[in-house]
Short mmCIF file of C-alpha atoms in Angstrom, two decimals:
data_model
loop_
_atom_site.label_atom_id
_atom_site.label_comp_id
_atom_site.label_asym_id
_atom_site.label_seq_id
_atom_site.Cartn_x
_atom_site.Cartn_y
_atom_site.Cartn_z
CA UNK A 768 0.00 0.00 0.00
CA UNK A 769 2.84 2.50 1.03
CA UNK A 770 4.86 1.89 -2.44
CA UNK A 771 1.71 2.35 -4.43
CA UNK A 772 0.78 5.67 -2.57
CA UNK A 773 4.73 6.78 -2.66
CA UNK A 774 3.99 5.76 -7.23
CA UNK A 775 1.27 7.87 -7.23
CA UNK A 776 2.62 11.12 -5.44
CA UNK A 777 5.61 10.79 -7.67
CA UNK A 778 2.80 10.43 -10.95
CA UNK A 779 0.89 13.69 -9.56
CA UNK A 780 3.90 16.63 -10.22
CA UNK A 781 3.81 15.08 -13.70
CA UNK A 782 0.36 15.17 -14.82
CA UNK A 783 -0.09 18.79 -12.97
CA UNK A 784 2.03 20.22 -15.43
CA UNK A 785 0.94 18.39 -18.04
CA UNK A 786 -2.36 19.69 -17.44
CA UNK A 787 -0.76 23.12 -16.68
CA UNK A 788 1.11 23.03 -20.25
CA UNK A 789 -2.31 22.63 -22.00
CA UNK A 790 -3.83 24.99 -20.06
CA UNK A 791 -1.21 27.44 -20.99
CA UNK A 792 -1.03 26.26 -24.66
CA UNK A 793 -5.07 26.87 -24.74
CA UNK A 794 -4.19 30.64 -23.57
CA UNK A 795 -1.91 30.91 -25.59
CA UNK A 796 -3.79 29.64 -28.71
CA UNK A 797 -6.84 32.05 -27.89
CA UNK A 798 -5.14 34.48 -27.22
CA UNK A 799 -3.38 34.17 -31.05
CA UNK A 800 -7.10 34.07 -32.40
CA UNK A 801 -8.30 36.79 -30.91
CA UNK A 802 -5.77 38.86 -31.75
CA UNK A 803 -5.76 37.84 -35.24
CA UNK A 804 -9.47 38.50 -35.27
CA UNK A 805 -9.27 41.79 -34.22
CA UNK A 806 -6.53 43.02 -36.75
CA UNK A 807 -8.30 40.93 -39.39
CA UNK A 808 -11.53 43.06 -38.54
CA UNK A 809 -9.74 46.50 -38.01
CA UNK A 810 -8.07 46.07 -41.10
CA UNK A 811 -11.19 45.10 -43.60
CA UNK A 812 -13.88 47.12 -41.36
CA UNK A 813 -13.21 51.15 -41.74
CA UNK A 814 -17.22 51.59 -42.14
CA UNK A 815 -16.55 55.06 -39.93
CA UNK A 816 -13.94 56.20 -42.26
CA UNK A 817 -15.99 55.61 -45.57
CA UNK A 818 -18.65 57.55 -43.77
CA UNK A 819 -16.21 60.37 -42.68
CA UNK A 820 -14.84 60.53 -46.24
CA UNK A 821 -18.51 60.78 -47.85
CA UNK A 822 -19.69 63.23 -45.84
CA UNK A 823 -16.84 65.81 -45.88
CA UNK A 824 -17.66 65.37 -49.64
CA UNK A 825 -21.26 65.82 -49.51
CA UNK A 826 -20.99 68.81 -47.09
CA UNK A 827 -18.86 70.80 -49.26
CA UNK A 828 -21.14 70.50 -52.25
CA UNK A 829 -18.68 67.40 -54.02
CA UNK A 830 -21.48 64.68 -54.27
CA UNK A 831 -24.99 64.47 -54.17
CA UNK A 832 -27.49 61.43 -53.74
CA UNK A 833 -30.84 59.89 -52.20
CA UNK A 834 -29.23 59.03 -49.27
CA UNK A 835 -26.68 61.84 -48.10
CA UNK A 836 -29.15 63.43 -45.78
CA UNK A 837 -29.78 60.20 -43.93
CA UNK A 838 -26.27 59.50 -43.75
CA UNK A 839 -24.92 63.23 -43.19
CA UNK A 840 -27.92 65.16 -41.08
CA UNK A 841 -30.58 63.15 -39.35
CA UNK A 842 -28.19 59.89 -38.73
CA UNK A 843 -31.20 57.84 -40.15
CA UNK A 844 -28.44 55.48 -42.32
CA UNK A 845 -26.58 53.68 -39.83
CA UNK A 846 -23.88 51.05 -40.13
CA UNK A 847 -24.03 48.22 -38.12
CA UNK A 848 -22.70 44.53 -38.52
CA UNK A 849 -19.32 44.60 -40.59
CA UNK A 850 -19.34 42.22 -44.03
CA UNK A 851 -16.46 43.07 -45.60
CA UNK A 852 -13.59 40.41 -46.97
CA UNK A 853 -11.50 43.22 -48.63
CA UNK A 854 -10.51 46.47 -47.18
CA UNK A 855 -11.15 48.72 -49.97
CA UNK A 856 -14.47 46.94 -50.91
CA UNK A 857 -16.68 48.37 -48.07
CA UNK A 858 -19.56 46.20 -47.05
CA UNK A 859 -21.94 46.99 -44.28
CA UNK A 860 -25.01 45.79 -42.90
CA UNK A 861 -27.24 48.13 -41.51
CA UNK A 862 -30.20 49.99 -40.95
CA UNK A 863 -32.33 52.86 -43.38
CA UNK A 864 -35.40 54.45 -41.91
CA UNK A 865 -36.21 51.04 -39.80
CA UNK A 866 -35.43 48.51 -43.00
CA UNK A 867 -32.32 46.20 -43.10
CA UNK A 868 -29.75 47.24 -45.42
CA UNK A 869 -26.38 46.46 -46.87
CA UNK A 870 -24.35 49.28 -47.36
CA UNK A 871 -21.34 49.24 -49.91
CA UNK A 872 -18.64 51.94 -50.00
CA UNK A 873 -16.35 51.88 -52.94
CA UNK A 874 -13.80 54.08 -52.41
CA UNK A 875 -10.60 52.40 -53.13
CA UNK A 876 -8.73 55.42 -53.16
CA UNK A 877 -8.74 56.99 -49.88
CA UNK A 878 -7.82 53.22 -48.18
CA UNK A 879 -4.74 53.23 -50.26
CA UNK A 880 -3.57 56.31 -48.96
CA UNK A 881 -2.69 57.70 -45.20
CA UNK A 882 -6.20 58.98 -45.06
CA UNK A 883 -4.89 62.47 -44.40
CA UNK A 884 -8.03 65.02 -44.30
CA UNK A 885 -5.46 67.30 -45.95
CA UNK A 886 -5.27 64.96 -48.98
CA UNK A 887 -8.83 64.21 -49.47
CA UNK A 888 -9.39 67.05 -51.66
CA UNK A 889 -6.66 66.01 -53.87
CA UNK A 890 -8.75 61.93 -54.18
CA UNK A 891 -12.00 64.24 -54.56
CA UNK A 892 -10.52 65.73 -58.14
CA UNK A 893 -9.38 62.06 -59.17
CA UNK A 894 -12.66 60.42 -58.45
CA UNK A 895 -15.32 62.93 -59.45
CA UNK A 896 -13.51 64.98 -61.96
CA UNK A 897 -16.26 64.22 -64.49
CA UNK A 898 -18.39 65.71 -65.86
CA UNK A 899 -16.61 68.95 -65.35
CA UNK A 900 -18.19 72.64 -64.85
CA UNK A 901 -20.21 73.72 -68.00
CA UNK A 902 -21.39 70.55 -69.19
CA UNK A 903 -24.36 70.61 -71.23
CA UNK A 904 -27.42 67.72 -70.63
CA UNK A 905 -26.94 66.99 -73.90
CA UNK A 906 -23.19 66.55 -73.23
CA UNK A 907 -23.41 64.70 -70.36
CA UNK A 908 -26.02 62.29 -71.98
CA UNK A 909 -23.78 61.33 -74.59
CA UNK A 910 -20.62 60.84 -72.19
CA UNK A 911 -22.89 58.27 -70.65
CA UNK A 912 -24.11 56.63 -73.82
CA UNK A 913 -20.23 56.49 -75.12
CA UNK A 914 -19.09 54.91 -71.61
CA UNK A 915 -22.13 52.21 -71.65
CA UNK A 916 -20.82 51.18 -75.78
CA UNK A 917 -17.39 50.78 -74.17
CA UNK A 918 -18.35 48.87 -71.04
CA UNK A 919 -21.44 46.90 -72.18
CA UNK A 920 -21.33 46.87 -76.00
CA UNK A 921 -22.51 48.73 -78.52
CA UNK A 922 -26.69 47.38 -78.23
CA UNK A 923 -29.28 49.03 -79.61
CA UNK A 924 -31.02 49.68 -76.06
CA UNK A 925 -28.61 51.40 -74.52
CA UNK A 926 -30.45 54.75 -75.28
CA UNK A 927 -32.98 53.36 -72.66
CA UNK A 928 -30.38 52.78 -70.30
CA UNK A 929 -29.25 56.14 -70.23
CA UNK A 930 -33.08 57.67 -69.85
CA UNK A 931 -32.82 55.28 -66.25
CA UNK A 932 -29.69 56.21 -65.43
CA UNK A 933 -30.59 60.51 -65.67
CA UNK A 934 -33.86 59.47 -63.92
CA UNK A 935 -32.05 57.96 -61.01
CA UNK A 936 -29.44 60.79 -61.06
CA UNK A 937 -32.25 63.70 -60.99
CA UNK A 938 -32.62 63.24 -57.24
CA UNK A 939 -35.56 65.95 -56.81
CA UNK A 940 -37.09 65.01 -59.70
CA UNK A 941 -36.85 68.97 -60.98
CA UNK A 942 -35.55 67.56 -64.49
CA UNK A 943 -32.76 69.11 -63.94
CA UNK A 944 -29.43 67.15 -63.13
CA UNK A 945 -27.03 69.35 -60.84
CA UNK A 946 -23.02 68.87 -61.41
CA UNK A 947 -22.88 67.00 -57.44
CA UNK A 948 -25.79 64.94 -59.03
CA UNK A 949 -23.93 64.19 -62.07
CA UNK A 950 -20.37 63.68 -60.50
CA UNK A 951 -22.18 60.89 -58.19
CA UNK A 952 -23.96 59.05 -61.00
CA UNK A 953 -20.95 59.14 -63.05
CA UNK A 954 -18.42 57.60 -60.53
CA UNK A 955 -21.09 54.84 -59.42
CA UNK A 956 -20.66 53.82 -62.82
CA UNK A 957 -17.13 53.27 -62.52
CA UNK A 958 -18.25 50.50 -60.14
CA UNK A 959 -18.43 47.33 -62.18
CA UNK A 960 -21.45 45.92 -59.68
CA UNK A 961 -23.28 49.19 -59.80
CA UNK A 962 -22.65 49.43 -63.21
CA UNK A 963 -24.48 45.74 -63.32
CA UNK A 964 -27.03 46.42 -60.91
CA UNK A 965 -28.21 49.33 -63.33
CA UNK A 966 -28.26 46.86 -66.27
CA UNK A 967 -29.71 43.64 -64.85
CA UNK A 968 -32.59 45.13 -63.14
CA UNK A 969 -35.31 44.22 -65.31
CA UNK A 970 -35.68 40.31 -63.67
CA UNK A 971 -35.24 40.96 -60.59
CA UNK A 972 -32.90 38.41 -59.69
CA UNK A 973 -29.95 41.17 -58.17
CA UNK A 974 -30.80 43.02 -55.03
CA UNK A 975 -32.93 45.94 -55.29
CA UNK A 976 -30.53 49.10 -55.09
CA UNK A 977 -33.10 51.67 -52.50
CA UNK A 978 -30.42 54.19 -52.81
CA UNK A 979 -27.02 56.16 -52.68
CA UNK A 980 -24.67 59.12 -51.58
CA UNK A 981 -21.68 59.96 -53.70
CA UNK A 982 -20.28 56.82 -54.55
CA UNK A 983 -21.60 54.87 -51.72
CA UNK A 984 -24.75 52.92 -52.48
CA UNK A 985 -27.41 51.06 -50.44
CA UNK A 986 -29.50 47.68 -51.64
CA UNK A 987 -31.75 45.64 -50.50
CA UNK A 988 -30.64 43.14 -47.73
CA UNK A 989 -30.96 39.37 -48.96
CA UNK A 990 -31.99 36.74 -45.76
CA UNK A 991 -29.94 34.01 -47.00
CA UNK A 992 -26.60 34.77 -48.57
CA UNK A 993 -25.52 31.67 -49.42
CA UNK A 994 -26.87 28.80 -51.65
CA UNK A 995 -26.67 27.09 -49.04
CA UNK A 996 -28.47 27.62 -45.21
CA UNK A 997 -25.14 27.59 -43.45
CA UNK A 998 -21.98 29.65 -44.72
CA UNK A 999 -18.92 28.10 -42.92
CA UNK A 1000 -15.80 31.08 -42.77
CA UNK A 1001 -13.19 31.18 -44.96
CA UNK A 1002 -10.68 30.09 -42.21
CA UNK A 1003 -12.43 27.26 -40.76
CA UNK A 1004 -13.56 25.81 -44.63
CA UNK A 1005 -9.88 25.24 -45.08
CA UNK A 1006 -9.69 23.33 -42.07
CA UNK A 1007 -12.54 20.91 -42.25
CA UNK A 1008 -12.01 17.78 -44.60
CA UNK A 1009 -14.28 18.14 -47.63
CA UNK A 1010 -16.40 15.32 -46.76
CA UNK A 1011 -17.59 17.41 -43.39
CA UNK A 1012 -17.99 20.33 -45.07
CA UNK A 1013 -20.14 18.06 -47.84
CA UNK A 1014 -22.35 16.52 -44.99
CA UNK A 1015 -22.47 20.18 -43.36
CA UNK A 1016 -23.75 21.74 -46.77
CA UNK A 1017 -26.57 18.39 -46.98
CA UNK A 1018 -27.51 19.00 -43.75
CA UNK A 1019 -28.46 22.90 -43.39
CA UNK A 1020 -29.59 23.14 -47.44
CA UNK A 1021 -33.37 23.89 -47.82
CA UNK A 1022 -35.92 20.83 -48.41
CA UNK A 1023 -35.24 19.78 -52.00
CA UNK A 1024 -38.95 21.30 -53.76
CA UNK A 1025 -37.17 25.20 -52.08
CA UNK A 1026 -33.88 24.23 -53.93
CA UNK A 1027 -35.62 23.00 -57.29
CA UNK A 1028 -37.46 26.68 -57.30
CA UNK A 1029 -33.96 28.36 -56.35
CA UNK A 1030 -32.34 26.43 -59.26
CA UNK A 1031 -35.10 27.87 -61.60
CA UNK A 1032 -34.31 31.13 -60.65
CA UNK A 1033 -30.54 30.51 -61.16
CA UNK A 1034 -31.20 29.16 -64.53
CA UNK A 1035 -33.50 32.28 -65.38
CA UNK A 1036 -30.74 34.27 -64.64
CA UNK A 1037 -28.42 32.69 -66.45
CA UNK A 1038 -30.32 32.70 -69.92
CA UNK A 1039 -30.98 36.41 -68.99
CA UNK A 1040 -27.31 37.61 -69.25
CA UNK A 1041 -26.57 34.73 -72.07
CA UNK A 1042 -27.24 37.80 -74.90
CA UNK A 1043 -29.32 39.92 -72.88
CA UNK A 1044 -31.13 43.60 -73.45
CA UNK A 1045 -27.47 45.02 -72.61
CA UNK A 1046 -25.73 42.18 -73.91
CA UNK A 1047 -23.32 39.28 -72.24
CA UNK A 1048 -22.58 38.80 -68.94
CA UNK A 1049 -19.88 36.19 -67.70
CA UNK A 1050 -19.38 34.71 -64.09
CA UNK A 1051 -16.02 34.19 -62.97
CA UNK A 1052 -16.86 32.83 -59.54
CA UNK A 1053 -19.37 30.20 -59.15
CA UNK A 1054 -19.00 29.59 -55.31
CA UNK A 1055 -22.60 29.00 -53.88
CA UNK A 1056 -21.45 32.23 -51.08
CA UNK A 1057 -22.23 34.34 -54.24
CA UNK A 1058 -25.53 33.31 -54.90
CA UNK A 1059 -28.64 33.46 -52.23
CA UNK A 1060 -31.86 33.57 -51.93
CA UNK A 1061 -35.28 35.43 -50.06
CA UNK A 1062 -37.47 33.81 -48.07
CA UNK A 1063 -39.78 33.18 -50.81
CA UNK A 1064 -36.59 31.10 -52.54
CA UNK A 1065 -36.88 33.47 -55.11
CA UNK A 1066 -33.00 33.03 -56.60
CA UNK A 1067 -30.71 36.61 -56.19
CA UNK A 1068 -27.06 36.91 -57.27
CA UNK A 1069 -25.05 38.33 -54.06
CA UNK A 1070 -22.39 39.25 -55.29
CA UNK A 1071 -22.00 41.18 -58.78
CA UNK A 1072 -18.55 41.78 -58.59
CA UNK A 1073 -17.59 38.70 -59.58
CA UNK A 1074 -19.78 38.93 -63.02
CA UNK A 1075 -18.25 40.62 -65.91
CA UNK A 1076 -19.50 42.17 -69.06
CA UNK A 1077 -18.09 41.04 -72.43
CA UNK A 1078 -16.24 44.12 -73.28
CA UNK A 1079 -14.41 43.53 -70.01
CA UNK A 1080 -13.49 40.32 -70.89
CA UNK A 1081 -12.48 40.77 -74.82
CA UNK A 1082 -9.95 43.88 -73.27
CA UNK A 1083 -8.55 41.50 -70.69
CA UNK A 1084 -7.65 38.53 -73.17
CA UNK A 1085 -6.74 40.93 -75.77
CA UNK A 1086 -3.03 40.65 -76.53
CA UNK A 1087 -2.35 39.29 -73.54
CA UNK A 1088 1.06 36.89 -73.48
CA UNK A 1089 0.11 33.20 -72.54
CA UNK A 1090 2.31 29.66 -72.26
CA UNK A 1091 -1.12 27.64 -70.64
CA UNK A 1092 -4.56 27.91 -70.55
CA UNK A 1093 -4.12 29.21 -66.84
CA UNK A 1094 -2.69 32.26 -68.41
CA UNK A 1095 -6.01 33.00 -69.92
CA UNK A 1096 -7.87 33.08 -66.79
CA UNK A 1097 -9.76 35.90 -65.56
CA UNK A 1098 -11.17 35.78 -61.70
CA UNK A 1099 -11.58 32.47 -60.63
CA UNK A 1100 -12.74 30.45 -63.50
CA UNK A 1101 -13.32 32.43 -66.72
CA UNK A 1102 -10.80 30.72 -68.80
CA UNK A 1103 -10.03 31.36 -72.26
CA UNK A 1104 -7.73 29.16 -74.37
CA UNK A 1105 -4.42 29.71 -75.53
CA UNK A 1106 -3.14 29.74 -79.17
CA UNK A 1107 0.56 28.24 -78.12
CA UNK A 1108 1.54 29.23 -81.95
CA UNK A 1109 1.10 33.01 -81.58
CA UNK A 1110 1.30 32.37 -77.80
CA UNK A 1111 -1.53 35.26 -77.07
CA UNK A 1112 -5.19 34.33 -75.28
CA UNK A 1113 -8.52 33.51 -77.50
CA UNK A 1114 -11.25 35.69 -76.61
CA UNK A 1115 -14.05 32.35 -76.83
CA UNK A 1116 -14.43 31.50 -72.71
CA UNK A 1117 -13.30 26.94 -72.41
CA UNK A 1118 -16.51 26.97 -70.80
CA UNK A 1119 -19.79 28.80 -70.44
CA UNK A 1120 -21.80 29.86 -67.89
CA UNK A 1121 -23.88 27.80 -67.94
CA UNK A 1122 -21.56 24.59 -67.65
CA UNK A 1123 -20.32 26.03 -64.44
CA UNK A 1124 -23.57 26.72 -62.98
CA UNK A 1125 -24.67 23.31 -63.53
CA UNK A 1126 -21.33 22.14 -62.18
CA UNK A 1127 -22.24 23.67 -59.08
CA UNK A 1128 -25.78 22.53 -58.80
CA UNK A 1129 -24.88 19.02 -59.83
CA UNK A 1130 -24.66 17.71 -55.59
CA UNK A 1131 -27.03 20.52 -54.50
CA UNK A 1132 -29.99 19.58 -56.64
CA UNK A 1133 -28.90 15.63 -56.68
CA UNK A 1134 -28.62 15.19 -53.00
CA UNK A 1135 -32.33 14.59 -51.56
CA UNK A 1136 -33.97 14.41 -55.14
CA UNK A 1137 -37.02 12.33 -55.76
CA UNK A 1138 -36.36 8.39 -56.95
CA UNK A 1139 -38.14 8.53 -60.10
CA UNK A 1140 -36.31 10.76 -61.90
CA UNK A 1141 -33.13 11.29 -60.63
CA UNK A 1142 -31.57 9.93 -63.22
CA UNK A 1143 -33.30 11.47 -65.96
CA UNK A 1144 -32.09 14.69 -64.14
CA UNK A 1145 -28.11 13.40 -63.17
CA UNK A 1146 -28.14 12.76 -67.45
CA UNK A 1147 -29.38 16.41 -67.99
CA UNK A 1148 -26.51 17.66 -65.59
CA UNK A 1149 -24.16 15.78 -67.18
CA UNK A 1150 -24.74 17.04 -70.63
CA UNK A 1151 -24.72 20.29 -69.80
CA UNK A 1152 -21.47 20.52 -67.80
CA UNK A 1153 -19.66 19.18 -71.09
CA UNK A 1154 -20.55 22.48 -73.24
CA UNK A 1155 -17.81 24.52 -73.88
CA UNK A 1156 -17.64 27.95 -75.02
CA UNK A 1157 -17.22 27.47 -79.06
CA UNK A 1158 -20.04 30.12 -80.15
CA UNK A 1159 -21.51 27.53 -82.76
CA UNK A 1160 -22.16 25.12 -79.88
CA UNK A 1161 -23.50 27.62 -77.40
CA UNK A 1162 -25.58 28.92 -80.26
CA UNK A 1163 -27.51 25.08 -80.48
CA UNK A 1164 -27.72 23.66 -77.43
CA UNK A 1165 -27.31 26.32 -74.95
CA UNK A 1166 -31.18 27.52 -74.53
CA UNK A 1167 -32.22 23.51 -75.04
CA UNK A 1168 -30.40 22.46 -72.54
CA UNK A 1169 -31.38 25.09 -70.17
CA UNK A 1170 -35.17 24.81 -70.87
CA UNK A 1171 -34.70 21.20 -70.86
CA UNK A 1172 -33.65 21.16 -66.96
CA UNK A 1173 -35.99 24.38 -66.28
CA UNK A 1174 -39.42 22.23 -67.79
CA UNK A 1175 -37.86 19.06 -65.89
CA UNK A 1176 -37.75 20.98 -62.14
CA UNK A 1177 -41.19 22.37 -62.82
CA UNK A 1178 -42.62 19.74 -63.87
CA UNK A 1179 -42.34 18.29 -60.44
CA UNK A 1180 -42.50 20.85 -57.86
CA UNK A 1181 -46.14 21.52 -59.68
CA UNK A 1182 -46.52 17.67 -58.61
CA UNK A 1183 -49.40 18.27 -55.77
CA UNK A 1184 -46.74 16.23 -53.61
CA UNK A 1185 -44.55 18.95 -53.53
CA UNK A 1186 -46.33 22.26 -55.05
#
């Protein structure tokens, strides 16, 4: 008994600072995170420097806008949770006259820099330098209509698109656009999801943009934000094994009949920017935490920054040097292909959009679907993820194949069983 007691004492020390060396490491650990966490979120979330910036603008007579009051005077705009994944791509959520909003702030130029008040005149000439003092309407109308050929083509609607755009720059509706007014329009513009938000209105399958100050803008806030329920973050996605993340993504999607109408909507939108009203549209990101959805499952595209127009693309592939396909990539996947001979990028995309969307949709609308035609659906899938992007193909099967899937999904969500 007295040699086992005399073992045990001696076996104590040891596991005391064993458990004291994992206590520390623990500490030590959490400590790490949080500290991480709050540089991570001091560096992407300046939401009251964006604000500072917009108002010293609006109150010297710079900008103009829906919004500025609210933001500026009676504090009615007010930032509140912090979405941002990229410090000079602002992203807010927050609140407007009692609504939920998300608030975006583009102003990439004043996060470069020290963010000097002395130097924010200086950024003020470099981002609303146009149009300058003296410019006629009629001036102004066709700077827009010559900017719109450039960015979205040269379509024979366009003429409508700048009516819409003076409309929403006329802020008190006097007929009469101000310079602020038309300095704030004009830079929006610059902003390639503005710019899309503008064009792609018409469906309603982007947010709803309720308003703007300067180049700061306000839309609609979507409830779910991801294609699927649950959106894991960025650092702990890396860390979980793909089959977790798989089961995680099963478990927290909507019933299947919610994802067949969300796949619809998808689909809709993907046949509306495959030669739309203001031509072709391209994503170069299909990660489901860019598409989402309202709580009627009515489809919405989150994030419009990672869509392109077809000018955009032709003026990034043109003359560019390549060696590999991989050289002819633009975002995440908008690959081109490479003529090795002449060793400069095609302008024809390896594959279309909608190849990649069904890519994506492939486990989301497989997983849970009924029995009886799974199949027929899996074989639809698979044909369509094999188009690529030669313009005779896209030409033929491109609308079949998409109205094929569309019919099939309707079809049986207007089952009784499911409608």
């Amino acid at each position: 008994m007295g040699q086992a007691s005399d073992q045990n004492q001696k076996r104590l020390p040891g596991v005391k600072v064993k458990y004291l060396f994992l206590v520390w490491l623990g500490i030590l650990v959490g400590s790490w995170v949080l500290y991480m966490h709050y540089s991570s979120y001091s560096e992407l979330c300046r939401g009251h420097i964006c604000q500072m910036i917009i108002c010293d603008r609006y109150k010297k007579g710079i900008i103009s806008g829906s919004a500025c009051k609210d933001l500026c005077e009676e504090n009615a705009l007010l930032f509140q949770q912090c979405l941002s994944s990229n410090p000079v791509h602002q992203v807010y959520g927050g609140i407007w006259r009692g609504k939920e909003v998300i608030i975006k702030c583009g102003i990439e130029e004043a996060f470069r820099a020290d963010l000097n008040p002395e130097t924010l005149p200086q950024k003020d000439l470099m981002l609303f330098d146009k149009p300058t003092r003296g410019t006629s309407m009629d001036e102004f109308k066709q700077m827009l209509l010559t900017f719109l050929k450039s960015s979205l083509g040269d379509q024979q609607s366009l003429g409508n698109l700048v009516n819409r755009i003076i409309s929403m720059a006329d802020i008190n509706q006097d007929n009469k656009v101000s310079l602020a007014e038309a300095k704030s329009i004009w830079a929006l513009l610059q902003l390639n999801e503005f710019l899309l938000i503008v064009s792609l209105h018409e469906k309603e399958h982007t947010a709803r943009l309720l308003g703007y100050c300067g180049d700061l803008y306000i839309t609609e806030k979507i409830p779910y934000h991801s294609l699927y329920s649950i959106k894991v973050p960025r650092f702990l996605e890396a860390l979980l094994p793909s089959i977790v993340h798989k089961s995680l993504n099963h478990w927290f999607s909507p019933a299947w009949p919610q994802r067949a109408e969300i796949t619809i909507g998808l689909l809709e939108f993907v046949e509306e920017i495959f030669h739309g009203t203001y031509g072709s549209f391209y994503i170069c990101d299909t990660d489901p935490n860019n598409i989402g959805y309202n709580e009627k499952y009515d489809f919405k595209m989150i994030n419009l920054r990672k869509v392109v127009t077809e000018m955009t693309l032709k003026g990034f592939y043109k003359g560019r040097h390549c060696e590999h396909n991989t050289d002819c990539t633009h975002g995440k996947d908008c690959t081109a292909t490479c003529d090795k001979l002449v060793k400069q990028c095609n302008t024809e995309l390896i594959q279309p959009n909608l190849a990649k969307v069904c890519g994506l949709l492939r486990d989301y609308l497989l997983y849970g679907a009924p029995n009886d035609f799974r199949d027929e659906l899996q074989k639809h899938l698979q044909t369509c993820m094999t188009l690529n992007g030669l313009a005779s193909q896209m030409e033929i099967h491109h609308s079949l194949l998409l109205n094929n899937i569309k019919t099939l999904l309707w079809k049986k969500i207007s089952n009784s069983k499911y409608s």
